[in-house]
Structures are given as structure tokens and as C-alpha cells.
Tab-separated table of C-alpha atoms in Angstrom:
chain	number	residue	atom	x	y	z
A	871	MET	CA	36.636	-13.527	67.610
A	872	SER	CA	35.856	-9.787	67.185
A	873	ARG	CA	32.786	-8.258	65.753
A	874	LEU	CA	32.779	-5.006	63.466
A	875	ARG	CA	30.064	-3.187	61.581
A	876	VAL	CA	31.312	-1.252	58.649
A	877	VAL	CA	29.311	1.228	56.619
A	878	THR	CA	30.253	3.025	53.230
A	879	TYR	CA	28.174	6.011	52.377
A	880	ASN	CA	28.449	8.560	49.581
A	881	VAL	CA	26.572	11.519	51.269
A	882	HIS	CA	26.548	13.794	48.205
A	883	ARG	CA	27.833	16.771	50.363
A	884	CYS	CA	24.750	16.163	52.538
A	885	VAL	CA	22.309	17.182	49.997
A	886	GLY	CA	19.411	14.815	49.566
A	887	VAL	CA	17.326	13.853	46.645
A	888	ASP	CA	14.738	16.555	47.842
A	889	GLY	CA	17.419	19.198	47.495
A	890	LYS	CA	17.777	19.671	51.512
A	891	LEU	CA	21.226	20.227	52.838
A	892	SER	CA	21.510	18.367	56.154
A	893	PRO	CA	24.504	16.853	57.916
A	894	GLY	CA	22.234	16.086	60.752
A	895	ARG	CA	19.912	13.824	58.559
A	896	ILE	CA	23.130	11.999	57.280
A	897	ALA	CA	24.116	11.323	60.716
A	898	GLU	CA	20.553	9.989	61.559
A	899	VAL	CA	20.963	7.580	58.746
A	900	ILE	CA	24.233	6.260	59.930
A	901	ALA	CA	22.833	6.084	63.547
A	902	GLU	CA	20.103	3.788	62.090
A	903	THR	CA	22.737	1.348	60.927
A	904	GLY	CA	24.596	1.085	64.279
A	905	ALA	CA	27.914	1.428	62.531
A	906	ASP	CA	31.290	1.103	64.372
A	907	VAL	CA	33.203	2.450	61.504
A	908	VAL	CA	31.932	4.626	58.623
A	909	ALA	CA	33.622	5.504	55.333
A	910	LEU	CA	32.130	8.665	53.930
A	911	GLN	CA	32.570	10.085	50.422
A	912	GLU	CA	31.691	13.551	48.873
A	913	LEU	CA	32.067	15.623	51.972
A	914	ASP	CA	32.279	19.300	52.036
A	915	VAL	CA	34.558	21.082	54.721
A	916	ARG	CA	34.398	24.772	55.177
A	917	ARG	CA	32.724	25.341	51.625
A	918	ALA	CA	30.570	28.275	51.156
A	919	ARG	CA	28.030	26.260	49.067
A	920	SER	CA	27.379	24.219	52.145
A	921	GLY	CA	27.454	27.102	54.774
A	922	GLY	CA	31.197	26.789	55.770
A	923	VAL	CA	30.307	23.669	57.920
A	924	ASP	CA	33.024	20.949	58.530
A	925	GLN	CA	30.576	18.179	57.470
A	926	ALA	CA	32.841	15.331	58.628
A	927	GLU	CA	33.176	16.892	62.172
A	928	ALA	CA	29.351	17.702	62.173
A	929	ILE	CA	28.382	14.155	61.385
A	930	ALA	CA	30.846	12.635	63.772
A	931	ARG	CA	29.713	14.928	66.688
A	932	GLU	CA	26.207	13.961	66.262
A	933	LEU	CA	27.226	10.138	66.315
A	934	GLY	CA	29.472	10.632	69.309
A	935	MET	CA	32.395	9.365	67.329
A	936	GLY	CA	35.605	11.176	68.396
A	937	ASN	CA	38.111	9.962	65.708
A	938	ILE	CA	37.754	11.769	62.470
A	939	HIS	CA	40.148	11.202	59.602
A	940	PHE	CA	39.512	13.397	56.441
A	941	HIS	CA	41.414	13.624	53.219
A	942	PRO	CA	40.562	16.504	50.856
A	943	ALA	CA	40.748	15.263	47.281
A	944	LEU	CA	39.988	19.014	46.370
A	945	LYS	CA	41.276	21.985	48.173
A	946	VAL	CA	40.766	25.609	47.112
A	947	MET	CA	41.872	27.962	49.769
A	948	GLU	CA	40.201	27.182	52.987
A	949	GLU	CA	37.501	25.137	51.174
A	950	GLU	CA	38.050	21.426	51.038
A	951	TYR	CA	35.997	18.465	49.615
A	952	GLY	CA	36.838	14.781	50.052
A	953	ASP	CA	36.384	11.541	52.030
A	954	ALA	CA	36.591	10.685	55.592
A	955	ILE	CA	36.770	7.655	58.057
A	956	ILE	CA	34.956	8.273	61.307
A	957	THR	CA	34.893	5.949	64.261
A	958	ALA	CA	34.586	5.884	68.080
A	959	LEU	CA	37.477	3.286	68.081
A	960	PRO	CA	41.097	4.201	68.606
A	961	SER	CA	42.576	4.944	65.270
A	962	THR	CA	45.544	6.372	63.393
A	963	VAL	CA	46.120	7.371	59.827
A	964	ILE	CA	48.635	5.175	57.785
A	965	LYS	CA	48.411	6.942	54.593
A	966	ALA	CA	46.226	9.557	52.653
A	967	GLY	CA	46.819	10.962	49.190
A	968	ALA	CA	45.642	11.554	45.727
A	969	LEU	CA	44.922	8.796	43.155
A	970	PRO	CA	45.826	9.289	39.404
A	971	GLY	CA	43.834	11.754	37.324
A	972	VAL	CA	44.859	14.046	34.382
A	973	GLU	CA	46.621	17.169	35.306
A	974	ARG	CA	46.025	18.791	31.913
A	975	ARG	CA	42.271	18.160	32.287
A	976	PRO	CA	41.346	20.109	35.564
A	977	GLN	CA	37.662	19.854	34.997
A	978	ILE	CA	37.935	16.134	36.111
A	979	GLU	CA	37.275	15.865	39.629
A	980	PRO	CA	40.397	14.847	41.798
A	981	ARG	CA	40.179	11.516	43.593
A	982	GLY	CA	41.932	10.184	46.576
A	983	ALA	CA	42.102	7.555	49.294
A	984	ILE	CA	42.608	7.356	52.986
A	985	TRP	CA	43.978	4.337	55.105
A	986	THR	CA	43.490	4.164	58.758
A	987	ARG	CA	44.418	1.548	61.290
A	988	ILE	CA	41.844	1.015	63.987
A	989	GLU	CA	42.294	-0.901	67.192
A	990	LEU	CA	39.562	-3.488	67.786
A	991	ASP	CA	39.638	-5.681	71.025
A	992	GLY	CA	43.397	-4.740	71.256
A	993	ALA	CA	44.313	-5.780	67.845
A	994	PRO	CA	44.748	-3.895	64.442
A	995	VAL	CA	42.360	-3.741	61.526
A	996	ASP	CA	43.257	-1.645	58.400
A	997	VAL	CA	40.248	0.268	56.863
A	998	VAL	CA	40.703	2.039	53.426
A	999	ASN	CA	38.093	4.493	51.999
A	1000	THR	CA	38.222	5.731	48.390
A	1001	HIS	CA	36.179	7.259	45.788
A	1002	PHE	CA	36.944	6.539	42.130
A	1003	GLY	CA	36.306	8.545	39.069
A	1004	LEU	CA	33.568	8.479	36.558
A	1005	ARG	CA	35.688	7.442	33.374
A	1006	ARG	CA	36.752	3.884	32.625
A	1007	TRP	CA	40.433	4.634	32.001
A	1008	GLU	CA	40.478	6.891	35.166
A	1009	ARG	CA	38.979	4.096	37.319
A	1010	ARG	CA	41.568	1.475	35.926
A	1011	ALA	CA	44.500	3.796	36.646
A	1012	GLN	CA	43.249	4.360	40.238
A	1013	ALA	CA	42.731	0.815	40.937
A	1014	ARG	CA	46.212	-0.037	39.728
A	1015	CYS	CA	47.697	2.747	41.962
A	1016	LEU	CA	45.645	1.695	45.119
A	1017	LEU	CA	46.514	-1.834	44.778
A	1018	GLY	CA	50.375	-1.077	43.914
A	1019	SER	CA	53.341	-0.784	45.979
A	1020	GLU	CA	52.633	2.765	47.251
A	1021	TRP	CA	49.322	1.760	48.689
A	1022	LEU	CA	47.889	-1.640	49.467
A	1023	GLY	CA	50.872	-3.572	48.083
A	1024	ARG	CA	52.929	-2.624	51.249
A	1025	ALA	CA	50.162	-3.702	53.616
A	1026	ASP	CA	51.085	-6.046	56.464
A	1027	PRO	CA	49.434	-9.214	55.358
A	1028	THR	CA	48.819	-10.349	58.872
A	1029	VAL	CA	46.600	-7.327	59.465
A	1030	PRO	CA	42.869	-7.738	58.458
A	1031	MET	CA	42.024	-5.341	55.714
A	1032	VAL	CA	38.622	-3.644	54.779
A	1033	LEU	CA	38.530	-1.565	51.540
A	1034	ALA	CA	35.331	0.541	51.054
A	1035	GLY	CA	33.908	3.244	48.976
A	1036	ASP	CA	32.180	4.371	45.965
A	1037	PHE	CA	34.102	2.793	43.027
A	1038	ASN	CA	31.650	4.017	40.368
A	1039	SER	CA	32.181	0.387	39.155
A	1040	PHE	CA	29.877	-2.639	38.476
A	1041	PRO	CA	30.607	-5.835	40.236
A	1042	ARG	CA	31.505	-7.711	36.968
A	1043	GLY	CA	33.557	-4.804	35.532
A	1044	THR	CA	37.188	-4.712	35.125
A	1045	VAL	CA	37.965	-2.529	38.209
A	1046	CYS	CA	36.062	-4.849	40.752
A	1047	GLY	CA	37.708	-7.800	38.964
A	1048	MET	CA	41.146	-6.302	39.651
A	1049	ILE	CA	40.169	-5.772	43.306
A	1050	ARG	CA	38.868	-9.228	43.744
A	1051	GLN	CA	42.213	-10.713	42.840
A	1052	HIS	CA	43.315	-9.451	46.242
A	1053	LEU	CA	40.193	-8.989	48.369
A	1054	ARG	CA	36.571	-10.578	48.463
A	1055	ASP	CA	33.290	-8.874	47.886
A	1056	ALA	CA	31.482	-8.650	51.217
A	1057	HIS	CA	28.302	-7.579	49.772
A	1058	GLN	CA	28.311	-10.654	47.629
A	1059	LEU	CA	29.306	-12.894	50.321
A	1060	GLY	CA	26.960	-11.567	52.965
A	1061	SER	CA	23.587	-11.208	50.951
A	1062	PRO	CA	20.771	-13.462	51.876
A	1063	LYS	CA	20.645	-16.787	50.001
A	1064	ARG	CA	18.686	-16.818	46.699
A	1065	ARG	CA	18.911	-13.099	46.310
A	1066	ARG	CA	21.380	-10.849	44.436
A	1067	PRO	CA	23.159	-8.121	46.377
A	1068	ARG	CA	20.826	-5.144	46.283
A	1069	ARG	CA	21.848	-1.944	44.467
A	1070	THR	CA	22.972	1.297	46.040
A	1071	PHE	CA	22.492	4.077	43.538
A	1072	PRO	CA	20.211	6.094	42.968
A	1073	SER	CA	18.721	5.878	46.395
A	1074	ASN	CA	15.194	6.578	45.453
A	1075	PHE	CA	15.191	3.740	42.743
A	1076	PRO	CA	18.483	1.866	42.911
A	1077	VAL	CA	19.507	0.405	39.571
A	1078	PHE	CA	23.416	0.339	40.051
A	1079	ARG	CA	25.721	-1.362	42.474
A	1080	ILE	CA	28.708	0.865	42.475
A	1081	ASP	CA	29.415	1.147	46.269
A	1082	HIS	CA	31.445	-1.719	47.637
A	1083	ILE	CA	33.101	-3.246	50.754
A	1084	PHE	CA	35.897	-5.587	50.017
A	1085	ILE	CA	37.644	-7.707	52.866
A	1086	SER	CA	40.751	-9.697	53.365
A	1087	ARG	CA	40.604	-13.442	54.097
A	1088	GLN	CA	40.906	-13.097	57.879
A	1089	ILE	CA	37.572	-11.493	57.834
A	1090	SER	CA	34.130	-13.377	57.593
A	1091	VAL	CA	30.800	-11.771	56.711
A	1092	VAL	CA	27.802	-12.328	58.821
A	1093	SER	CA	25.631	-10.171	56.625
A	1094	ALA	CA	25.812	-7.296	54.115
A	1095	ASP	CA	23.108	-5.219	52.633
A	1096	THR	CA	22.103	-1.650	51.674
A	1097	HIS	CA	20.308	0.222	54.441
A	1098	ARG	CA	16.793	1.166	53.306
A	1099	SER	CA	14.585	3.436	55.247
A	1100	LEU	CA	12.544	6.468	54.575
A	1101	LEU	CA	15.398	8.600	55.761
A	1102	SER	CA	18.167	6.925	53.641
A	1103	ARG	CA	16.087	7.288	50.607
A	1104	ALA	CA	15.942	10.972	50.910
A	1105	ALA	CA	19.214	12.025	52.691
A	1106	SER	CA	21.720	11.280	49.722
A	1107	ASP	CA	21.574	10.036	46.225
A	1108	HIS	CA	23.267	6.779	47.447
A	1109	LEU	CA	22.116	4.179	49.896
A	1110	PRO	CA	24.483	3.162	52.617
A	1111	LEU	CA	25.977	-0.231	52.430
A	1112	VAL	CA	26.327	-2.076	55.644
A	1113	ALA	CA	28.403	-4.968	56.429
A	1114	ASP	CA	28.566	-7.095	59.635
A	1115	LEU	CA	32.024	-8.762	59.953
A	1116	THR	CA	33.629	-10.943	62.306
A	1117	ILE	CA	37.603	-11.131	62.587
A	1118	ASP	CA	39.297	-14.472	63.457
A	1119	ARG	CA	42.370	-13.566	65.674
């Protein structure tokens, strides 16, 4: 049996609720969690507004995680904005690409996903990171695409699967219901008994649970909860969600 700690974290381009831009502070929050694999959303890479820093690389470097897999949902010249999976474990990219939007409405932020396969104790585990849109019809189209034949519909059912990200969706909503037809809600399973899963947004006074980790049936949940500290309440407008998992081989 293998243990794996997964974190999903919308870092808000490393700008905290106090207006401070700091990839280093984001890395400190992640270090507090002791994560093995981190799914990050809303990263700036070489963008002028963030000082031209590659935030994915900067965070990974601070954490000593040598494998950085970044997918730009948005790219303008050399400037990129998107999502990443970072880890110290051996890993490769299976697929990275866009999710459905509306081409004739360019003001709507593009969305994407990235799927990696990590090696844990000599065996594969698939980890997918995504960030869904703000509009209901947009999220439903993105969920159908991600669960369809071009993405998770072609996954090897013998390989354990973790799907993480900011879904902008409530647990009882249609989108999470679509995903739960295939995967289980780790946060729900891993929350302490007699307590509802804690909310993730906004970080200084959480009222919405919109960040999620879903798992396949080969995976069990030891615990799952938001990471709350003085640092995490300030570093981004989301709280990180941490899941301790065991994988039965």
C-alpha cells in the first residue's frame, strides 16, 4: 500500500488578499502542507504584470520539486497564464489542452487541463489538474469534455486516478454530480466524522466549497481538509485543499 499527499491550490497569480505579490509565500504555504503532488491553478509565466517571473518554476524551486508540468490556458506572445502540476516524484505528461469555451466571446477566460502520470513506489498514478469556467453552461461543457473519449474516457482503468482543481462548482451541483458518476469526492470521504467538509473560498472567510479532489476506487482517503494557517489565509484568495491518500496495489 502506497501513501500520497495531494494538494490542489488556486494561487490567484500569487497575489494575496492583502495585495502582495509573492510566489515565495505560496511556496511556504505548500511547504506547510507537506504535499507530494501539487495541482496549481491561475499561474502567471513571464507576464509583465507579475514581473516576468515563471511562477510555476519559482514555486517548484522553493519546494525542491524538480518536475514541473505547466499548461497555458492563455498565451499572448511570450506571456502565459494557466495551470501546473509540480512534484518531486518521477512524472510525465499524458495530455494537456484546452477545454470548451466560446470562440466568439474572447472576453471569456480560456480554460484547460493537464494530465500527468506519476510513479509512486514503482507503480503509476494518474493526476489531472483543471480549472473550470465561471458560467454554468461553460462548466457543464467542460465537464462533458473532460469525462469524454478525448480525456478521461480513454484512461486505463487499472491505473489509479486523481482529478483535482478549481471547478467553480458546488458539491451538490450538476457538474460535481457528473464527475461523481465516475470518481469519488475525497473531501467528503476524508472529512472528520460529524463535520461537513470545510469551504475553500474566499480564504479569509470561506463560504463556498468550489475546489475539489476526486479519486478512483483503487484509492482510499485517510483524511482530507482545507489547510488553514495565518499564511494560507493571506497568500491567495483560495485555501489549499489537502488529501492524504492510500493506494491499494
